[in-house]
């Protein structure tokens, strides 16, 4: 299991802070939220790599029924030979605590912990992303940035294919509702293209 370390600066960014100084009370509340978030989070991740095939509809992940639709994702993966599909979550414990604080009127604690949780799931996604990049490099590829369903015209409904493809319910405890929203809420899915290295070209 990946051990997260937390990042106060990122948590503050998700809380909407833009360089403002924090008073001592707010600093202490954020420290407390970060400590609680690290205690409650249960990081889980899963990914798999597939060969890509261009079709009339979009990019097909070979040996699956998943075709990546939308101009944005097809442009982003243009020229890619392979594609990693990933899913990560930090679990339901932290989500229950956020809801509990909100329900009982501790709104500042709820908001602080929510910002921490968002920073933690993004940290987890970054860590798994880096693991995938290392794998790609060993195979002679470089990677571009990850791209998630719901960005641009990449349909959120792609989640309906990703969750069963990676067996997310069993392997990571990630479920999908009828609106394609994941549970636990602090979860991320994404695709990452593998591009052949040519003339010392690096990924972006």
Tab-separated table of C-alpha atoms in Angstrom:
chain	number	residue	atom	x	y	z
A	1	UNK	CA	0.000	0.000	0.000
A	2	UNK	CA	1.278	3.465	-0.884
A	3	UNK	CA	1.935	5.570	2.211
A	4	UNK	CA	0.830	9.165	1.744
A	5	UNK	CA	2.562	12.081	3.436
A	6	UNK	CA	0.067	14.922	2.896
A	7	UNK	CA	0.733	18.407	1.561
A	8	UNK	CA	-0.542	21.460	3.428
A	9	UNK	CA	0.144	23.767	0.495
A	10	UNK	CA	-1.996	21.652	-1.829
A	11	UNK	CA	-4.748	21.350	0.773
A	12	UNK	CA	-4.810	25.142	1.073
A	13	UNK	CA	-5.038	25.458	-2.700
A	14	UNK	CA	-8.107	23.213	-2.763
A	15	UNK	CA	-9.547	25.270	0.083
A	16	UNK	CA	-9.272	28.370	-2.078
A	17	UNK	CA	-6.308	30.055	-0.399
A	18	UNK	CA	-4.074	32.044	-2.735
A	19	UNK	CA	-1.047	33.015	-0.704
A	20	UNK	CA	-2.922	34.568	2.212
A	21	UNK	CA	-1.307	34.184	5.606
A	22	UNK	CA	-3.085	31.945	8.126
A	23	UNK	CA	-3.649	32.977	11.710
A	24	UNK	CA	-2.528	30.589	14.430
A	25	UNK	CA	-5.986	29.128	14.962
A	26	UNK	CA	-6.480	28.294	11.286
A	27	UNK	CA	-2.950	26.875	11.071
A	28	UNK	CA	-3.696	24.591	14.017
A	29	UNK	CA	-7.025	23.509	12.512
A	30	UNK	CA	-5.349	22.647	9.218
A	31	UNK	CA	-2.596	20.702	10.985
A	32	UNK	CA	-5.256	18.803	12.911
A	33	UNK	CA	-7.223	18.076	9.722
A	34	UNK	CA	-4.102	16.833	7.948
A	35	UNK	CA	-3.239	14.549	10.849
A	36	UNK	CA	-6.801	13.189	10.935
A	37	UNK	CA	-6.891	12.767	7.164
A	38	UNK	CA	-3.689	10.733	7.131
A	39	UNK	CA	-5.043	8.556	9.939
A	40	UNK	CA	-8.370	7.918	8.218
A	41	UNK	CA	-7.335	7.487	4.598
A	42	UNK	CA	-6.945	3.984	3.201
A	43	UNK	CA	-5.169	4.339	-0.156
A	44	UNK	CA	-5.965	1.765	-2.831
A	45	UNK	CA	-5.022	1.769	-6.482
A	46	UNK	CA	-5.280	-0.395	-9.567
A	47	UNK	CA	-4.137	0.042	-13.140
A	48	UNK	CA	-3.592	-1.927	-16.330
A	49	UNK	CA	-1.910	-1.207	-19.663
A	50	UNK	CA	-3.545	-1.881	-23.026
A	51	UNK	CA	-2.513	-1.619	-26.665
A	52	UNK	CA	-4.390	1.059	-28.595
A	53	UNK	CA	-6.069	0.751	-31.978
A	54	UNK	CA	-7.513	3.638	-33.971
A	55	UNK	CA	-11.085	3.001	-35.139
A	56	UNK	CA	-13.702	5.117	-36.889
A	57	UNK	CA	-15.276	5.904	-33.504
A	58	UNK	CA	-12.165	6.589	-31.443
A	59	UNK	CA	-9.281	4.799	-29.746
A	60	UNK	CA	-10.059	1.204	-28.850
A	61	UNK	CA	-8.264	-0.493	-25.973
A	62	UNK	CA	-7.481	-3.808	-27.602
A	63	UNK	CA	-9.109	-6.946	-26.178
A	64	UNK	CA	-11.671	-4.800	-24.337
A	65	UNK	CA	-14.997	-3.176	-25.191
A	66	UNK	CA	-13.720	0.276	-24.196
A	67	UNK	CA	-13.374	2.878	-26.936
A	68	UNK	CA	-12.139	6.307	-25.836
A	69	UNK	CA	-14.527	8.872	-27.305
A	70	UNK	CA	-14.213	12.615	-27.702
A	71	UNK	CA	-11.936	14.939	-29.614
A	72	UNK	CA	-9.969	16.008	-26.533
A	73	UNK	CA	-8.861	12.539	-25.432
A	74	UNK	CA	-8.191	11.403	-28.999
A	75	UNK	CA	-5.986	14.444	-29.602
A	76	UNK	CA	-4.246	13.936	-26.265
A	77	UNK	CA	-3.442	10.310	-27.136
A	78	UNK	CA	-2.711	10.889	-30.821
A	79	UNK	CA	0.337	8.791	-31.711
A	80	UNK	CA	0.237	6.706	-28.530
A	81	UNK	CA	0.984	2.992	-28.849
A	82	UNK	CA	-0.458	1.999	-25.488
A	83	UNK	CA	-2.621	3.377	-22.753
A	84	UNK	CA	-2.631	2.838	-18.994
A	85	UNK	CA	-6.015	3.009	-17.272
A	86	UNK	CA	-5.854	3.764	-13.549
A	87	UNK	CA	-8.198	4.136	-10.593
A	88	UNK	CA	-7.331	5.311	-7.084
A	89	UNK	CA	-9.238	6.030	-3.888
A	90	UNK	CA	-8.501	7.005	-0.296
A	91	UNK	CA	-11.501	5.087	1.036
A	92	UNK	CA	-14.752	5.794	2.854
A	93	UNK	CA	-13.426	6.525	6.355
A	94	UNK	CA	-12.383	10.080	5.632
A	95	UNK	CA	-15.621	10.691	3.721
A	96	UNK	CA	-17.708	9.568	6.711
A	97	UNK	CA	-15.776	11.912	8.990
A	98	UNK	CA	-16.364	14.867	6.624
A	99	UNK	CA	-20.103	14.119	6.527
A	100	UNK	CA	-20.209	13.634	10.292
A	101	UNK	CA	-18.655	17.031	10.991
A	102	UNK	CA	-21.035	18.692	8.540
A	103	UNK	CA	-24.074	16.955	10.003
A	104	UNK	CA	-23.201	17.948	13.583
A	105	UNK	CA	-22.410	21.571	12.766
A	106	UNK	CA	-18.610	21.487	12.789
A	107	UNK	CA	-18.488	23.150	9.383
A	108	UNK	CA	-14.915	24.434	9.548
A	109	UNK	CA	-13.651	20.960	10.421
A	110	UNK	CA	-15.705	19.493	7.599
A	111	UNK	CA	-14.363	21.970	5.031
A	112	UNK	CA	-10.765	21.617	6.224
A	113	UNK	CA	-10.896	17.835	6.122
A	114	UNK	CA	-12.500	17.915	2.674
A	115	UNK	CA	-9.629	20.045	1.355
A	116	UNK	CA	-7.105	17.685	2.925
A	117	UNK	CA	-8.900	14.682	1.424
A	118	UNK	CA	-8.808	16.185	-2.073
A	119	UNK	CA	-5.090	16.858	-1.709
A	120	UNK	CA	-4.522	13.288	-0.501
A	121	UNK	CA	-6.360	11.612	-3.383
A	122	UNK	CA	-4.474	13.797	-5.868
A	123	UNK	CA	-1.202	12.862	-4.154
A	124	UNK	CA	-2.143	9.200	-4.527
A	125	UNK	CA	-3.007	9.699	-8.205
A	126	UNK	CA	0.347	11.423	-8.728
A	127	UNK	CA	2.206	8.565	-7.041
A	128	UNK	CA	0.493	5.921	-9.173
A	129	UNK	CA	1.031	8.108	-12.247
A	130	UNK	CA	4.764	8.160	-11.461
A	131	UNK	CA	4.789	4.374	-11.058
A	132	UNK	CA	3.202	4.054	-14.497
A	133	UNK	CA	5.731	6.480	-16.013
A	134	UNK	CA	8.602	4.391	-14.647
A	135	UNK	CA	7.065	1.263	-16.143
A	136	UNK	CA	6.679	3.025	-19.491
A	137	UNK	CA	10.286	4.217	-19.488
A	138	UNK	CA	11.549	0.706	-18.846
A	139	UNK	CA	9.668	-0.412	-21.954
A	140	UNK	CA	11.029	2.406	-24.125
A	141	UNK	CA	8.064	4.786	-23.880
A	142	UNK	CA	7.382	8.190	-22.397
A	143	UNK	CA	4.067	9.414	-20.989
A	144	UNK	CA	2.041	12.574	-21.314
A	145	UNK	CA	-0.111	13.906	-18.482
A	146	UNK	CA	-3.028	11.801	-17.292
A	147	UNK	CA	-6.521	12.608	-18.557
A	148	UNK	CA	-9.706	11.821	-16.638
A	149	UNK	CA	-13.281	11.174	-17.787
A	150	UNK	CA	-15.283	14.381	-17.484
A	151	UNK	CA	-12.455	16.614	-18.736
A	152	UNK	CA	-13.432	18.499	-21.884
A	153	UNK	CA	-15.541	16.307	-24.137
A	154	UNK	CA	-14.158	13.028	-22.738
A	155	UNK	CA	-17.459	11.528	-21.501
A	156	UNK	CA	-17.908	10.962	-17.779
A	157	UNK	CA	-19.878	7.866	-18.822
A	158	UNK	CA	-16.502	6.262	-19.659
A	159	UNK	CA	-16.468	5.391	-15.952
A	160	UNK	CA	-19.082	2.717	-16.706
A	161	UNK	CA	-16.432	0.835	-18.689
A	162	UNK	CA	-13.383	1.626	-16.541
A	163	UNK	CA	-14.805	0.400	-13.222
A	164	UNK	CA	-15.562	-3.172	-14.407
A	165	UNK	CA	-12.508	-3.271	-16.700
A	166	UNK	CA	-10.201	-2.820	-13.706
A	167	UNK	CA	-12.479	-4.818	-11.374
A	168	UNK	CA	-12.519	-1.734	-9.156
A	169	UNK	CA	-15.340	-2.870	-6.892
A	170	UNK	CA	-13.411	-5.937	-5.757
A	171	UNK	CA	-9.851	-4.645	-5.983
A	172	UNK	CA	-10.254	-1.071	-4.739
A	173	UNK	CA	-13.753	-0.782	-3.263
A	174	UNK	CA	-14.785	1.813	-5.864
A	175	UNK	CA	-18.424	1.772	-6.958
A	176	UNK	CA	-20.365	3.843	-9.469
A	177	UNK	CA	-23.856	5.293	-9.128
A	178	UNK	CA	-26.387	5.863	-11.904
A	179	UNK	CA	-24.928	9.347	-12.560
A	180	UNK	CA	-21.418	7.927	-13.078
A	181	UNK	CA	-20.213	9.417	-9.780
A	182	UNK	CA	-17.762	7.261	-7.888
A	183	UNK	CA	-18.063	6.131	-4.302
A	184	UNK	CA	-15.949	6.746	-2.280
A	185	UNK	CA	-16.231	10.310	-3.502
A	186	UNK	CA	-12.490	10.921	-3.127
A	187	UNK	CA	-11.559	8.657	-6.029
A	188	UNK	CA	-9.923	9.338	-9.388
A	189	UNK	CA	-9.841	7.478	-12.695
A	190	UNK	CA	-7.601	8.455	-15.589
A	191	UNK	CA	-5.892	7.280	-18.746
A	192	UNK	CA	-2.217	7.811	-19.573
A	193	UNK	CA	-0.765	7.420	-23.056
A	194	UNK	CA	2.481	5.563	-23.797
A	195	UNK	CA	4.459	7.123	-26.661
A	196	UNK	CA	7.529	5.671	-28.356
A	197	UNK	CA	10.731	7.575	-27.590
A	198	UNK	CA	12.209	9.131	-30.717
A	199	UNK	CA	15.273	11.367	-31.038
A	200	UNK	CA	15.510	11.870	-27.303
A	201	UNK	CA	11.980	13.250	-27.123
A	202	UNK	CA	10.625	13.519	-23.561
A	203	UNK	CA	7.088	13.348	-22.252
A	204	UNK	CA	5.155	16.364	-21.083
